[in-house]
PDB file of C-alpha atoms in Angstrom:
ATOM      1  CA  MET A   1       0.000   0.000   0.000  1.00 92.00           C
ATOM      2  CA  LEU A   2       2.860   2.368   0.814  1.00 95.00           C
ATOM      3  CA  LEU A   3       4.365   1.807  -2.627  1.00 97.00           C
ATOM      4  CA  ALA A   4       1.051   2.732  -4.272  1.00 97.00           C
ATOM      5  CA  ALA A   5       0.762   5.831  -2.063  1.00 97.00           C
ATOM      6  CA  ASN A   6       4.303   6.893  -2.913  1.00 98.00           C
ATOM      7  CA  LEU A   7       3.649   6.389  -6.627  1.00 98.00           C
ATOM      8  CA  VAL A   8       0.607   8.685  -6.413  1.00 98.00           C
ATOM      9  CA  VAL A   9       2.650  11.286  -4.492  1.00 98.00           C
ATOM     10  CA  ALA A  10       5.435  11.067  -7.091  1.00 98.00           C
ATOM     11  CA  LEU A  11       2.928  11.418  -9.938  1.00 97.00           C
ATOM     12  CA  LEU A  12       1.389  14.477  -8.288  1.00 97.00           C
ATOM     13  CA  ALA A  13       4.847  15.982  -7.788  1.00 98.00           C
ATOM     14  CA  LEU A  14       5.563  15.494 -11.503  1.00 98.00           C
ATOM     15  CA  ILE A  15       2.207  17.020 -12.450  1.00 96.00           C
ATOM     16  CA  HIS A  16       2.929  20.064 -10.289  1.00 97.00           C
ATOM     17  CA  PHE A  17       6.413  20.414 -11.734  1.00 98.00           C
ATOM     18  CA  TYR A  18       4.841  20.326 -15.208  1.00 97.00           C
ATOM     19  CA  ILE A  19       2.339  22.986 -14.114  1.00 97.00           C
ATOM     20  CA  LEU A  20       5.295  25.067 -12.879  1.00 98.00           C
ATOM     21  CA  VAL A  21       6.857  24.860 -16.346  1.00 98.00           C
ATOM     22  CA  LEU A  22       3.582  25.751 -18.059  1.00 98.00           C
ATOM     23  CA  GLU A  23       2.855  28.705 -15.780  1.00 98.00           C
ATOM     24  CA  MET A  24       6.376  30.117 -15.434  1.00 98.00           C
ATOM     25  CA  PHE A  25       7.785  29.573 -18.901  1.00 98.00           C
ATOM     26  CA  MET A  26       4.940  28.818 -21.333  1.00 98.00           C
ATOM     27  CA  TRP A  27       2.107  31.008 -20.033  1.00 98.00           C
ATOM     28  CA  ASP A  28       1.999  33.143 -23.182  1.00 98.00           C
ATOM     29  CA  LYS A  29       3.222  30.442 -25.578  1.00 98.00           C
ATOM     30  CA  PRO A  30       0.905  28.137 -27.574  1.00 98.00           C
ATOM     31  CA  ALA A  31       1.135  25.291 -25.015  1.00 97.00           C
ATOM     32  CA  GLY A  32       0.251  27.614 -22.139  1.00 97.00           C
ATOM     33  CA  LEU A  33      -2.540  29.301 -24.061  1.00 98.00           C
ATOM     34  CA  ARG A  34      -4.086  25.891 -24.805  1.00 97.00           C
ATOM     35  CA  ALA A  35      -3.587  24.531 -21.281  1.00 95.00           C
ATOM     36  CA  PHE A  36      -5.217  27.499 -19.584  1.00 95.00           C
ATOM     37  CA  GLY A  37      -7.647  28.605 -22.297  1.00 94.00           C
ATOM     38  CA  LEU A  38      -6.149  32.088 -22.510  1.00 96.00           C
ATOM     39  CA  THR A  39      -6.060  34.584 -25.324  1.00 98.00           C
ATOM     40  CA  GLN A  40      -2.677  35.993 -26.274  1.00 98.00           C
ATOM     41  CA  GLU A  41      -3.724  39.407 -24.959  1.00 98.00           C
ATOM     42  CA  LEU A  42      -4.827  38.074 -21.573  1.00 98.00           C
ATOM     43  CA  ALA A  43      -1.726  35.887 -21.273  1.00 98.00           C
ATOM     44  CA  THR A  44       0.546  38.838 -22.007  1.00 98.00           C
ATOM     45  CA  ALA A  45      -1.248  40.993 -19.446  1.00 98.00           C
ATOM     46  CA  THR A  46      -1.142  38.290 -16.751  1.00 98.00           C
ATOM     47  CA  LYS A  47       2.257  36.707 -17.414  1.00 98.00           C
ATOM     48  CA  VAL A  48       3.688  37.753 -14.040  1.00 98.00           C
ATOM     49  CA  LEU A  49       0.639  36.354 -12.237  1.00 97.00           C
ATOM     50  CA  GLY A  50       1.053  33.048 -14.071  1.00 97.00           C
ATOM     51  CA  ALA A  51       4.724  32.874 -13.114  1.00 98.00           C
ATOM     52  CA  ASN A  52       3.814  33.486  -9.480  1.00 98.00           C
ATOM     53  CA  GLN A  53       1.280  30.636  -9.592  1.00 96.00           C
ATOM     54  CA  GLY A  54       3.941  28.436 -11.143  1.00 98.00           C
ATOM     55  CA  LEU A  55       6.316  29.138  -8.300  1.00 98.00           C
ATOM     56  CA  TYR A  56       3.710  27.974  -5.784  1.00 97.00           C
ATOM     57  CA  ASN A  57       3.115  24.797  -7.775  1.00 97.00           C
ATOM     58  CA  GLY A  58       6.863  24.242  -7.643  1.00 98.00           C
ATOM     59  CA  PHE A  59       6.758  24.500  -3.858  1.00 98.00           C
ATOM     60  CA  LEU A  60       4.029  21.836  -3.791  1.00 98.00           C
ATOM     61  CA  ALA A  61       6.129  19.556  -6.000  1.00 98.00           C
ATOM     62  CA  ALA A  62       9.221  20.134  -3.858  1.00 98.00           C
ATOM     63  CA  GLY A  63       7.306  19.387  -0.676  1.00 98.00           C
ATOM     64  CA  MET A  64       5.951  16.114  -2.011  1.00 98.00           C
ATOM     65  CA  LEU A  65       9.412  15.092  -3.225  1.00 98.00           C
ATOM     66  CA  TRP A  66      10.819  16.005   0.191  1.00 98.00           C
ATOM     67  CA  GLY A  67       8.258  13.734   1.835  1.00 98.00           C
ATOM     68  CA  LEU A  68       9.255  10.897  -0.490  1.00 98.00           C
ATOM     69  CA  TRP A  69      12.942  11.516   0.181  1.00 98.00           C
ATOM     70  CA  LEU A  70      12.332  11.223   3.940  1.00 98.00           C
ATOM     71  CA  GLY A  71      10.949   7.713   3.468  1.00 96.00           C
ATOM     72  CA  VAL A  72       8.780   6.364   6.280  1.00 93.00           C
ATOM     73  CA  GLU A  73       9.558   9.472   8.345  1.00 97.00           C
ATOM     74  CA  GLY A  74       8.023  11.611   5.588  1.00 98.00           C
ATOM     75  CA  PHE A  75       4.449  10.535   6.305  1.00 98.00           C
ATOM     76  CA  GLY A  76       3.443  13.860   7.879  1.00 98.00           C
ATOM     77  CA  VAL A  77       5.179  15.888   5.181  1.00 98.00           C
ATOM     78  CA  LYS A  78       3.382  13.948   2.445  1.00 98.00           C
ATOM     79  CA  VAL A  79       0.037  14.349   4.223  1.00 98.00           C
ATOM     80  CA  PHE A  80       0.579  18.112   4.620  1.00 98.00           C
ATOM     81  CA  PHE A  81       1.450  18.688   0.966  1.00 98.00           C
ATOM     82  CA  LEU A  82      -1.292  16.384  -0.295  1.00 98.00           C
ATOM     83  CA  LEU A  83      -3.764  18.372   1.802  1.00 98.00           C
ATOM     84  CA  CYS A  84      -2.392  21.589   0.266  1.00 98.00           C
ATOM     85  CA  VAL A  85      -2.921  20.126  -3.210  1.00 98.00           C
ATOM     86  CA  TRP A  86      -6.402  18.949  -2.196  1.00 98.00           C
ATOM     87  CA  VAL A  87      -7.427  22.409  -0.975  1.00 98.00           C
ATOM     88  CA  ALA A  88      -5.928  24.075  -4.058  1.00 96.00           C
ATOM     89  CA  GLY A  89      -7.844  21.629  -6.256  1.00 96.00           C
ATOM     90  CA  ILE A  90     -11.142  22.291  -4.492  1.00 97.00           C
ATOM     91  CA  TYR A  91     -10.652  26.048  -4.742  1.00 97.00           C
ATOM     92  CA  GLY A  92      -9.446  25.930  -8.338  1.00 95.00           C
ATOM     93  CA  GLY A  93     -12.274  23.623  -9.336  1.00 96.00           C
ATOM     94  CA  ALA A  94     -14.814  25.983  -7.794  1.00 97.00           C
ATOM     95  CA  THR A  95     -13.335  29.231  -9.114  1.00 96.00           C
ATOM     96  CA  ALA A  96     -11.300  28.535 -12.256  1.00 92.00           C
ATOM     97  CA  ALA A  97     -11.946  25.244 -14.074  1.00 92.00           C
ATOM     98  CA  ARG A  98     -13.726  22.041 -13.123  1.00 94.00           C
ATOM     99  CA  LYS A  99     -10.899  19.957 -14.630  1.00 94.00           C
ATOM    100  CA  ILE A 100      -8.675  21.051 -11.742  1.00 95.00           C
ATOM    101  CA  LEU A 101     -10.729  18.762  -9.500  1.00 96.00           C
ATOM    102  CA  TYR A 102      -9.620  15.801 -11.625  1.00 96.00           C
ATOM    103  CA  VAL A 103      -6.009  16.898 -11.976  1.00 94.00           C
ATOM    104  CA  GLN A 104      -5.420  17.811  -8.315  1.00 96.00           C
ATOM    105  CA  THR A 105      -8.213  16.859  -5.923  1.00 97.00           C
ATOM    106  CA  VAL A 106      -8.888  13.307  -7.085  1.00 97.00           C
ATOM    107  CA  PRO A 107      -5.209  12.208  -7.089  1.00 97.00           C
ATOM    108  CA  ALA A 108      -4.581  13.992  -3.767  1.00 98.00           C
ATOM    109  CA  THR A 109      -7.562  12.198  -2.235  1.00 98.00           C
ATOM    110  CA  LEU A 110      -6.298   8.870  -3.571  1.00 98.00           C
ATOM    111  CA  GLY A 111      -2.812   9.583  -2.217  1.00 98.00           C
ATOM    112  CA  LEU A 112      -4.182  10.487   1.224  1.00 98.00           C
ATOM    113  CA  VAL A 113      -6.368   7.374   1.388  1.00 98.00           C
ATOM    114  CA  LEU A 114      -3.477   5.139   0.356  1.00 98.00           C
ATOM    115  CA  LEU A 115      -1.112   6.793   2.847  1.00 97.00           C
ATOM    116  CA  PHE A 116      -3.492   6.291   5.738  1.00 97.00           C
ATOM    117  CA  LEU A 117      -4.257   2.720   4.665  1.00 97.00           C
ATOM    118  CA  SER A 118      -0.515   2.011   4.611  1.00 96.00           C
ATOM    119  CA  ARG A 119      -0.302   3.153   8.243  1.00 93.00           C
ATOM    120  CA  ALA A 120      -3.289   1.036   9.305  1.00 88.00           C
ATOM    121  CA  GLY A 121      -1.750  -2.177   7.979  1.00 67.00           C
TER     122      GLY A 121
END
């Protein structure tokens, strides 16, 4: 169960690193415009905001990787960062795009469930 939980945490870390790249470096490029449904004009006007969001997604990725690096002792770190992703997914799904629920909240929920099941066994 712990292996499955760690795989979900690693996948979420990779997703958030990819989001960092999209938001910090491709916000106003074709890939960023498609990913976030932005017009070129809006992307140009909000490029700094996108980069700031990307930085925060990088912190989430780093935190999850830190929890993995700590091994068994990283349980609390993984739970904390998965909860951060979960809250961000709920908020983003309610305010920005419903797909955020599937990209962040669902995997974070799965990761949390698997982590706690690995502790129960």
